Amino acid sequence: MAKPPPQPPQEPPQGGFGAPQDPRSGSTDGPSGYGYPPKQPSGQPGYGYPQPQGHAPQTPPPPGAAPGYGYPGPPQPGYGYPGRQPYGQQPYGQQPYGMYPQGTYPGGIPPQGGRSNQRMMIVISAAVAVVLVIAGGVWFANSNDGGKDDVAGTSGGSRGSEDGGGTDPTEGGGERPADADAKAVLQVPYPSSVPVDSMLVPGQWATAKTYAKPSVYSITGYHADTGKKAWKLPLDGQVCASSRHVTADGRTAVVFQERKMSSDSSSEPCNQIAVIDLDAGRKLWQKKLPGDRVYSTGLSLTISGNTVASAWIGGSAGYSITGKELWKSASYRGCRPRGYGGGKALVAVTDCGSGIDNEYKVQKIDPATGRAKWSFAAPKGLKNVNVISTDPVVVAVGAGSVSTTDIMSLDDKGKLRARLSLERPEHGQPKYDPNCRIDTESCVTVAVDKDNLYLPSEEHQGKSQYGDTNEIIAFDLGTGKPKWKSDAGEKRTILPLRMDGDTLIAYRQPTLDSGGQVVGIETGSGKQTVYLRLPNETSESERRLAPGYGTGALYVNGRLFMSRDSIRKNSTYDKELALAFGS
């Protein structure tokens, strides 16, 4: 007898997900004027360790900016921290972006390791001196001008690609293997020698033939089926940013420093952009980004179709995949691109404010010219905006003291369709967490198809006392109503990874006595099918690399790839740079 589909969650999401209602007028026709109570930071200043979201700069802050804080030591297992944290809230803390002067991000490289449903107890001590002054309340008061006068790039070029055409870890290649019993096919050891205290190694890519991962001043490619090294590509300096997208013919893009760091306080600019052929293991071209000061802080890089787009504090540029310059700007007056989201379309997050007074717009961009096709004015008072999907356009926004407070879906003309509040009103923490960092395309535990949004619920006590559990909730992008939930099972938590057609690919984390799993979930019912059962002997390594803060996972061509985005000198806690599983 077939099992009935899972029932909808007993507790609907707080705040609704339909057209926001203006509390002053009662109107629901459009986004303008809707408000919400002032947000106050949870806890007192200095509580815990205020770790910033996203990659911390590897260079001194820009002139006039306050100096950053020190880099914490590696996590020490065996210690506790007070109280149960809601799902997605790492014990390192989550300091909201926007509480600091423009271009200043305290802290160093984020601590490593993904979530664990076994609640690994850790504590990190760091010397932190933070004074937060929150003046007044934060009210959402947005308007949508729908105009095209805002320009993401100030000099156009000849016509290049149109929207779409690229492939990436969210498009295809998610088939179910013939044999679900998986083994470790690749284990990239943690670098034995890290030349400075901390380095960025962001990104990982997979084609049918090759898996590639940045490391110390290089990118290394491995045969995807055997794990054997295929090639090693030296770089002039550390990788500062990488595109998560891969073209149909196996090309991707990176930005890296123009020379190796001579010391931990080195200020080498991240001004070299290159396109890499992943199967051949070679650079197709390399150019210097325009502008004098391009650093890892605030750096964005993506691919849409055959266009490579990058933005940084003070400039932006677009290139064809063959290296032809399409647009560029090294300075802005007023609005500037904060970052780009790629894939099927090109979407820019544009900041028209200054300092902590951000005024964001979400713009659909012509990838050939860098100019906006339409513009949506986001609610005022936001601290950050992330692009989750470009087709349909879905963005995550953060206000107050939490990095992500709402998710908004837009229609094909840039009008607000719906909004989902992620917070529990009683304590201001997320009930559903897409796990976004500052980086524009950094949300790692959320998936979107043409009709639905898929989010993990917060962890909660299940029937077993030996581990928490959670669910994936499907929300209708048009009505905002929850459609179904799919349970992780006892002693496990489950995280959405990506879409493959009408199937949601998700990762179920390991228990104490069995490895993790990759499952395919029917988007009409929430029914799960096991794609891969990972071996128990590598479950500890899995926990360290599970998708979360500073770690990510790919499922491509029936294989699961996991890696970290930064490395540290003399680390004893970290064992692997990357892992891959396949049958």
Short mmCIF file of N, CA and C in Angstrom, two decimals, residues 205-341:
data_model
loop_
_atom_site.label_atom_id
_atom_site.label_comp_id
_atom_site.label_asym_id
_atom_site.label_seq_id
_atom_site.Cartn_x
_atom_site.Cartn_y
_atom_site.Cartn_z
N TRP A 205 34.01 22.93 -8.33
CA TRP A 205 33.26 22.74 -9.56
C TRP A 205 33.35 21.28 -9.98
N ALA A 206 32.34 20.81 -10.68
CA ALA A 206 32.34 19.44 -11.17
C ALA A 206 31.70 19.39 -12.55
N THR A 207 32.35 18.67 -13.45
CA THR A 207 31.78 18.32 -14.74
C THR A 207 31.61 16.80 -14.77
N ALA A 208 31.21 16.27 -15.90
CA ALA A 208 31.09 14.81 -16.01
C ALA A 208 32.46 14.14 -15.87
N LYS A 209 33.53 14.85 -16.20
CA LYS A 209 34.87 14.27 -16.18
C LYS A 209 35.72 14.71 -15.00
N THR A 210 35.53 15.95 -14.53
CA THR A 210 36.51 16.58 -13.64
C THR A 210 35.87 17.20 -12.42
N TYR A 211 36.57 17.08 -11.29
CA TYR A 211 36.27 17.86 -10.09
C TYR A 211 37.46 18.77 -9.84
N ALA A 212 37.23 20.04 -9.56
CA ALA A 212 38.31 21.00 -9.36
C ALA A 212 38.07 21.79 -8.08
N LYS A 213 39.19 22.09 -7.38
CA LYS A 213 39.12 22.77 -6.09
C LYS A 213 40.32 23.71 -5.92
N PRO A 214 40.08 24.99 -5.56
CA PRO A 214 41.20 25.88 -5.24
C PRO A 214 41.92 25.44 -3.97
N SER A 215 43.22 25.70 -3.93
CA SER A 215 44.02 25.43 -2.74
C SER A 215 45.06 26.54 -2.62
N VAL A 216 46.24 26.22 -2.08
CA VAL A 216 47.27 27.24 -1.85
C VAL A 216 47.84 27.70 -3.18
N TYR A 217 47.49 28.92 -3.59
CA TYR A 217 48.00 29.55 -4.81
C TYR A 217 47.86 28.65 -6.03
N SER A 218 46.77 27.92 -6.11
CA SER A 218 46.58 27.00 -7.24
C SER A 218 45.15 26.50 -7.28
N ILE A 219 44.81 25.86 -8.41
CA ILE A 219 43.58 25.09 -8.55
C ILE A 219 43.99 23.71 -9.05
N THR A 220 43.44 22.67 -8.43
CA THR A 220 43.78 21.31 -8.81
C THR A 220 42.55 20.59 -9.32
N GLY A 221 42.73 19.86 -10.43
CA GLY A 221 41.66 19.08 -11.00
C GLY A 221 41.87 17.59 -10.77
N TYR A 222 40.78 16.86 -10.54
CA TYR A 222 40.82 15.43 -10.27
C TYR A 222 39.85 14.72 -11.21
N HIS A 223 40.18 13.50 -11.58
CA HIS A 223 39.24 12.69 -12.34
C HIS A 223 38.04 12.40 -11.44
N ALA A 224 36.85 12.77 -11.90
CA ALA A 224 35.66 12.69 -11.05
C ALA A 224 35.31 11.26 -10.67
N ASP A 225 35.65 10.28 -11.50
CA ASP A 225 35.25 8.90 -11.20
C ASP A 225 36.26 8.17 -10.32
N THR A 226 37.54 8.53 -10.42
CA THR A 226 38.57 7.81 -9.65
C THR A 226 39.19 8.63 -8.53
N GLY A 227 39.10 9.96 -8.61
CA GLY A 227 39.72 10.81 -7.61
C GLY A 227 41.19 11.08 -7.84
N LYS A 228 41.76 10.51 -8.89
CA LYS A 228 43.18 10.73 -9.17
C LYS A 228 43.40 12.13 -9.73
N LYS A 229 44.56 12.70 -9.38
CA LYS A 229 44.87 14.05 -9.83
C LYS A 229 45.00 14.07 -11.35
N ALA A 230 44.34 15.04 -11.98
CA ALA A 230 44.38 15.19 -13.44
C ALA A 230 45.29 16.33 -13.86
N TRP A 231 45.28 17.42 -13.10
CA TRP A 231 46.12 18.58 -13.43
C TRP A 231 46.21 19.52 -12.24
N LYS A 232 47.19 20.40 -12.28
CA LYS A 232 47.35 21.45 -11.27
C LYS A 232 47.70 22.74 -11.98
N LEU A 233 46.93 23.79 -11.69
CA LEU A 233 47.09 25.08 -12.35
C LEU A 233 47.60 26.11 -11.35
N PRO A 234 48.87 26.51 -11.42
CA PRO A 234 49.40 27.54 -10.50
C PRO A 234 48.75 28.89 -10.77
N LEU A 235 48.57 29.68 -9.70
CA LEU A 235 48.03 31.02 -9.81
C LEU A 235 49.01 32.02 -9.21
N ASP A 236 48.85 33.30 -9.59
CA ASP A 236 49.75 34.34 -9.09
C ASP A 236 49.58 34.59 -7.60
N GLY A 237 48.38 34.37 -7.08
CA GLY A 237 48.10 34.61 -5.67
C GLY A 237 46.90 33.79 -5.24
N GLN A 238 46.37 34.08 -4.04
CA GLN A 238 45.24 33.32 -3.54
C GLN A 238 43.97 33.64 -4.30
N VAL A 239 43.08 32.66 -4.40
CA VAL A 239 41.77 32.88 -4.99
C VAL A 239 40.93 33.72 -4.04
N CYS A 240 40.36 34.80 -4.55
CA CYS A 240 39.55 35.70 -3.73
C CYS A 240 38.05 35.48 -3.92
N ALA A 241 37.66 35.06 -5.12
CA ALA A 241 36.24 34.82 -5.42
C ALA A 241 36.16 33.84 -6.58
N SER A 242 35.08 33.08 -6.62
CA SER A 242 34.89 32.12 -7.70
C SER A 242 33.41 32.08 -8.08
N SER A 243 33.15 31.84 -9.35
CA SER A 243 31.78 31.67 -9.80
C SER A 243 31.30 30.27 -9.42
N ARG A 244 30.07 30.17 -8.98
CA ARG A 244 29.49 28.86 -8.68
C ARG A 244 28.91 28.21 -9.93
N HIS A 245 28.91 28.95 -11.04
CA HIS A 245 28.31 28.46 -12.27
C HIS A 245 29.37 27.95 -13.23
N VAL A 246 28.98 26.97 -14.05
CA VAL A 246 29.85 26.36 -15.04
C VAL A 246 29.11 26.37 -16.37
N THR A 247 29.79 26.77 -17.46
CA THR A 247 29.15 26.80 -18.77
C THR A 247 28.94 25.39 -19.29
N ALA A 248 28.19 25.27 -20.37
CA ALA A 248 27.88 23.96 -20.94
C ALA A 248 29.12 23.23 -21.40
N ASP A 249 30.18 23.98 -21.76
CA ASP A 249 31.41 23.33 -22.20
C ASP A 249 32.49 23.32 -21.12
N GLY A 250 32.08 23.42 -19.84
CA GLY A 250 32.99 23.18 -18.72
C GLY A 250 33.91 24.33 -18.39
N ARG A 251 33.45 25.56 -18.50
CA ARG A 251 34.27 26.72 -18.17
C ARG A 251 33.70 27.44 -16.96
N THR A 252 34.58 27.99 -16.14
CA THR A 252 34.16 28.78 -15.00
C THR A 252 35.14 29.93 -14.82
N ALA A 253 34.91 30.79 -13.82
CA ALA A 253 35.72 31.99 -13.65
C ALA A 253 36.19 32.13 -12.20
N VAL A 254 37.36 32.74 -12.02
CA VAL A 254 37.91 33.04 -10.70
C VAL A 254 38.52 34.43 -10.71
N VAL A 255 38.59 35.04 -9.54
CA VAL A 255 39.36 36.27 -9.32
C VAL A 255 40.41 35.95 -8.27
N PHE A 256 41.66 36.37 -8.52
CA PHE A 256 42.73 36.05 -7.58
C PHE A 256 43.70 37.22 -7.47
N GLN A 257 44.59 37.13 -6.49
CA GLN A 257 45.55 38.21 -6.25
C GLN A 257 46.61 38.23 -7.34
N GLU A 258 47.21 39.41 -7.52
CA GLU A 258 48.22 39.55 -8.57
C GLU A 258 49.58 39.00 -8.15
N ARG A 259 49.76 38.75 -6.84
CA ARG A 259 50.99 38.12 -6.38
C ARG A 259 50.72 37.43 -5.05
N LYS A 260 51.63 36.58 -4.66
CA LYS A 260 51.50 35.85 -3.40
C LYS A 260 51.67 36.77 -2.21
N MET A 261 50.99 36.44 -1.12
CA MET A 261 51.08 37.23 0.09
C MET A 261 52.43 37.02 0.75
N SER A 262 53.07 38.13 1.12
CA SER A 262 54.38 38.04 1.78
C SER A 262 54.26 37.94 3.28
N SER A 263 53.11 38.33 3.83
CA SER A 263 52.89 38.25 5.28
C SER A 263 51.39 38.24 5.52
N ASP A 264 51.01 38.02 6.78
CA ASP A 264 49.59 37.98 7.11
C ASP A 264 48.91 39.33 6.92
N SER A 265 49.70 40.40 6.95
CA SER A 265 49.12 41.74 6.79
C SER A 265 49.27 42.26 5.38
N SER A 266 49.61 41.36 4.45
CA SER A 266 49.81 41.77 3.07
C SER A 266 48.53 42.37 2.49
N SER A 267 48.71 43.38 1.65
CA SER A 267 47.56 44.05 1.04
C SER A 267 47.55 43.85 -0.47
N GLU A 268 47.84 42.64 -0.90
CA GLU A 268 47.85 42.36 -2.33
C GLU A 268 46.43 42.47 -2.89
N PRO A 269 46.25 43.24 -3.95
CA PRO A 269 44.90 43.39 -4.50
C PRO A 269 44.42 42.13 -5.22
N CYS A 270 43.11 41.95 -5.20
CA CYS A 270 42.47 40.83 -5.90
C CYS A 270 41.99 41.34 -7.26
N ASN A 271 42.91 41.60 -8.15
CA ASN A 271 42.56 42.29 -9.40
C ASN A 271 42.76 41.46 -10.66
N GLN A 272 43.00 40.16 -10.51
CA GLN A 272 43.20 39.30 -11.68
C GLN A 272 41.97 38.41 -11.88
N ILE A 273 41.36 38.49 -13.06
CA ILE A 273 40.20 37.66 -13.38
C ILE A 273 40.59 36.72 -14.51
N ALA A 274 40.14 35.49 -14.44
CA ALA A 274 40.49 34.50 -15.46
C ALA A 274 39.34 33.53 -15.65
N VAL A 275 39.26 32.98 -16.83
CA VAL A 275 38.32 31.90 -17.14
C VAL A 275 39.12 30.61 -17.30
N ILE A 276 38.63 29.55 -16.65
CA ILE A 276 39.33 28.27 -16.58
C ILE A 276 38.56 27.21 -17.35
N ASP A 277 39.25 26.43 -18.15
CA ASP A 277 38.68 25.24 -18.77
C ASP A 277 38.90 24.09 -17.79
N LEU A 278 37.82 23.61 -17.17
CA LEU A 278 37.93 22.64 -16.09
C LEU A 278 38.40 21.27 -16.58
N ASP A 279 38.01 20.85 -17.75
CA ASP A 279 38.43 19.54 -18.24
C ASP A 279 39.87 19.55 -18.76
N ALA A 280 40.30 20.68 -19.36
CA ALA A 280 41.66 20.77 -19.88
C ALA A 280 42.65 21.22 -18.81
N GLY A 281 42.17 21.89 -17.76
CA GLY A 281 43.06 22.35 -16.71
C GLY A 281 43.95 23.51 -17.14
N ARG A 282 43.39 24.47 -17.85
CA ARG A 282 44.19 25.60 -18.30
C ARG A 282 43.37 26.88 -18.28
N LYS A 283 44.09 28.00 -18.15
CA LYS A 283 43.46 29.31 -18.24
C LYS A 283 43.25 29.66 -19.71
N LEU A 284 42.02 30.04 -20.05
CA LEU A 284 41.72 30.45 -21.41
C LEU A 284 42.10 31.91 -21.62
N TRP A 285 41.95 32.72 -20.57
CA TRP A 285 42.43 34.10 -20.62
C TRP A 285 42.52 34.65 -19.20
N GLN A 286 43.29 35.70 -19.04
CA GLN A 286 43.47 36.38 -17.77
C GLN A 286 43.58 37.87 -18.03
N LYS A 287 42.87 38.69 -17.24
CA LYS A 287 42.89 40.14 -17.39
C LYS A 287 42.95 40.80 -16.01
N LYS A 288 43.35 42.07 -16.03
CA LYS A 288 43.33 42.86 -14.80
C LYS A 288 42.02 43.62 -14.71
N LEU A 289 41.36 43.50 -13.57
CA LEU A 289 40.11 44.24 -13.37
C LEU A 289 40.40 45.73 -13.31
N PRO A 290 39.48 46.56 -13.79
CA PRO A 290 39.70 48.02 -13.73
C PRO A 290 39.62 48.52 -12.29
N GLY A 291 40.31 49.59 -12.01
CA GLY A 291 40.29 50.15 -10.67
C GLY A 291 41.58 49.85 -9.93
N ASP A 292 41.89 50.72 -8.95
CA ASP A 292 43.15 50.61 -8.22
C ASP A 292 43.06 49.75 -6.97
N ARG A 293 41.88 49.66 -6.39
CA ARG A 293 41.75 48.94 -5.11
C ARG A 293 40.62 47.91 -5.23
N VAL A 294 40.98 46.70 -5.59
CA VAL A 294 40.03 45.60 -5.67
C VAL A 294 40.48 44.54 -4.67
N TYR A 295 39.69 44.33 -3.63
CA TYR A 295 40.05 43.39 -2.58
C TYR A 295 38.93 42.36 -2.40
N SER A 296 39.22 41.35 -1.59
CA SER A 296 38.26 40.26 -1.41
C SER A 296 36.99 40.73 -0.72
N THR A 297 37.09 41.76 0.11
CA THR A 297 35.91 42.28 0.79
C THR A 297 34.93 42.86 -0.22
N GLY A 298 33.71 42.36 -0.21
CA GLY A 298 32.69 42.88 -1.11
C GLY A 298 32.86 42.47 -2.55
N LEU A 299 33.66 41.45 -2.82
CA LEU A 299 33.93 41.02 -4.19
C LEU A 299 32.90 39.97 -4.62
N SER A 300 32.33 40.16 -5.82
CA SER A 300 31.32 39.25 -6.34
C SER A 300 31.74 38.80 -7.73
N LEU A 301 31.46 37.52 -8.05
CA LEU A 301 31.81 36.97 -9.37
C LEU A 301 30.77 35.93 -9.77
N THR A 302 30.28 36.02 -11.00
CA THR A 302 29.29 35.05 -11.45
C THR A 302 29.35 34.90 -12.96
N ILE A 303 28.64 33.91 -13.47
CA ILE A 303 28.49 33.68 -14.90
C ILE A 303 27.02 33.51 -15.22
N SER A 304 26.57 34.20 -16.28
CA SER A 304 25.22 34.02 -16.79
C SER A 304 25.33 33.83 -18.29
N GLY A 305 24.90 32.67 -18.77
CA GLY A 305 25.06 32.39 -20.18
C GLY A 305 26.53 32.40 -20.56
N ASN A 306 26.89 33.29 -21.46
CA ASN A 306 28.28 33.44 -21.87
C ASN A 306 28.89 34.75 -21.38
N THR A 307 28.35 35.30 -20.29
CA THR A 307 28.85 36.54 -19.71
C THR A 307 29.40 36.30 -18.31
N VAL A 308 30.60 36.83 -18.07
CA VAL A 308 31.23 36.80 -16.75
C VAL A 308 31.08 38.19 -16.15
N ALA A 309 30.50 38.29 -14.96
CA ALA A 309 30.26 39.59 -14.33
C ALA A 309 30.89 39.62 -12.95
N SER A 310 31.56 40.72 -12.64
CA SER A 310 32.20 40.89 -11.34
C SER A 310 31.91 42.29 -10.80
N ALA A 311 31.72 42.39 -9.48
CA ALA A 311 31.52 43.68 -8.82
C ALA A 311 32.33 43.69 -7.54
N TRP A 312 32.77 44.86 -7.14
CA TRP A 312 33.56 45.03 -5.92
C TRP A 312 33.28 46.43 -5.39
N ILE A 313 33.82 46.75 -4.23
CA ILE A 313 33.61 48.07 -3.66
C ILE A 313 34.31 49.09 -4.55
N GLY A 314 33.53 49.81 -5.35
CA GLY A 314 34.11 50.82 -6.21
C GLY A 314 34.10 50.53 -7.68
N GLY A 315 33.59 49.38 -8.12
CA GLY A 315 33.63 49.11 -9.55
C GLY A 315 32.91 47.85 -9.95
N SER A 316 32.80 47.65 -11.27
CA SER A 316 32.22 46.43 -11.82
C SER A 316 32.72 46.26 -13.24
N ALA A 317 32.61 45.04 -13.75
CA ALA A 317 33.04 44.76 -15.11
C ALA A 317 32.32 43.52 -15.61
N GLY A 318 32.12 43.48 -16.94
CA GLY A 318 31.54 42.32 -17.58
C GLY A 318 32.37 41.92 -18.78
N TYR A 319 32.53 40.61 -18.99
CA TYR A 319 33.32 40.08 -20.10
C TYR A 319 32.55 38.94 -20.74
N SER A 320 32.78 38.76 -22.03
CA SER A 320 32.28 37.55 -22.66
C SER A 320 33.14 36.38 -22.18
N ILE A 321 32.63 35.18 -22.33
CA ILE A 321 33.36 34.00 -21.86
C ILE A 321 34.67 33.83 -22.63
N THR A 322 34.77 34.49 -23.79
CA THR A 322 36.00 34.43 -24.58
C THR A 322 36.97 35.53 -24.24
N GLY A 323 36.60 36.44 -23.30
CA GLY A 323 37.52 37.46 -22.82
C GLY A 323 37.27 38.86 -23.33
N LYS A 324 36.28 39.07 -24.20
CA LYS A 324 36.00 40.41 -24.71
C LYS A 324 35.31 41.24 -23.64
N GLU A 325 35.81 42.47 -23.43
CA GLU A 325 35.21 43.36 -22.44
C GLU A 325 33.86 43.85 -22.92
N LEU A 326 32.82 43.71 -22.10
CA LEU A 326 31.47 44.14 -22.45
C LEU A 326 31.09 45.44 -21.78
N TRP A 327 31.48 45.61 -20.54
CA TRP A 327 31.26 46.87 -19.83
C TRP A 327 32.24 46.95 -18.68
N LYS A 328 32.44 48.16 -18.16
CA LYS A 328 33.29 48.34 -16.99
C LYS A 328 33.00 49.68 -16.35
N SER A 329 33.30 49.79 -15.08
CA SER A 329 33.27 51.05 -14.36
C SER A 329 34.15 50.91 -13.14
N ALA A 330 35.02 51.88 -12.93
CA ALA A 330 35.93 51.85 -11.79
C ALA A 330 35.51 52.83 -10.71
N SER A 331 34.42 53.56 -10.89
CA SER A 331 33.95 54.50 -9.88
C SER A 331 32.46 54.73 -10.06
N TYR A 332 31.79 55.12 -8.97
CA TYR A 332 30.35 55.34 -9.01
C TYR A 332 29.99 56.59 -8.22
N ARG A 333 28.98 57.26 -8.72
CA ARG A 333 28.36 58.34 -7.96
C ARG A 333 26.93 57.92 -7.70
N GLY A 334 26.59 57.77 -6.46
CA GLY A 334 25.24 57.30 -6.13
C GLY A 334 25.18 55.78 -6.10
N CYS A 335 24.39 55.18 -6.98
CA CYS A 335 24.17 53.73 -6.97
C CYS A 335 25.39 52.99 -7.52
N ARG A 336 25.63 51.81 -6.98
CA ARG A 336 26.71 50.95 -7.46
C ARG A 336 26.29 49.50 -7.30
N PRO A 337 26.71 48.62 -8.21
CA PRO A 337 26.41 47.19 -8.03
C PRO A 337 27.11 46.64 -6.80
N ARG A 338 26.36 46.01 -5.95
CA ARG A 338 26.92 45.36 -4.76
C ARG A 338 27.38 43.95 -5.10
N GLY A 339 26.70 43.32 -6.05
CA GLY A 339 27.06 41.97 -6.44
C GLY A 339 26.09 41.46 -7.48
N TYR A 340 26.41 40.32 -8.08
CA TYR A 340 25.61 39.74 -9.14
C TYR A 340 25.20 38.31 -8.81
N GLY A 341 24.02 37.93 -9.28
CA GLY A 341 23.58 36.55 -9.29
C GLY A 341 23.47 36.09 -10.73
#
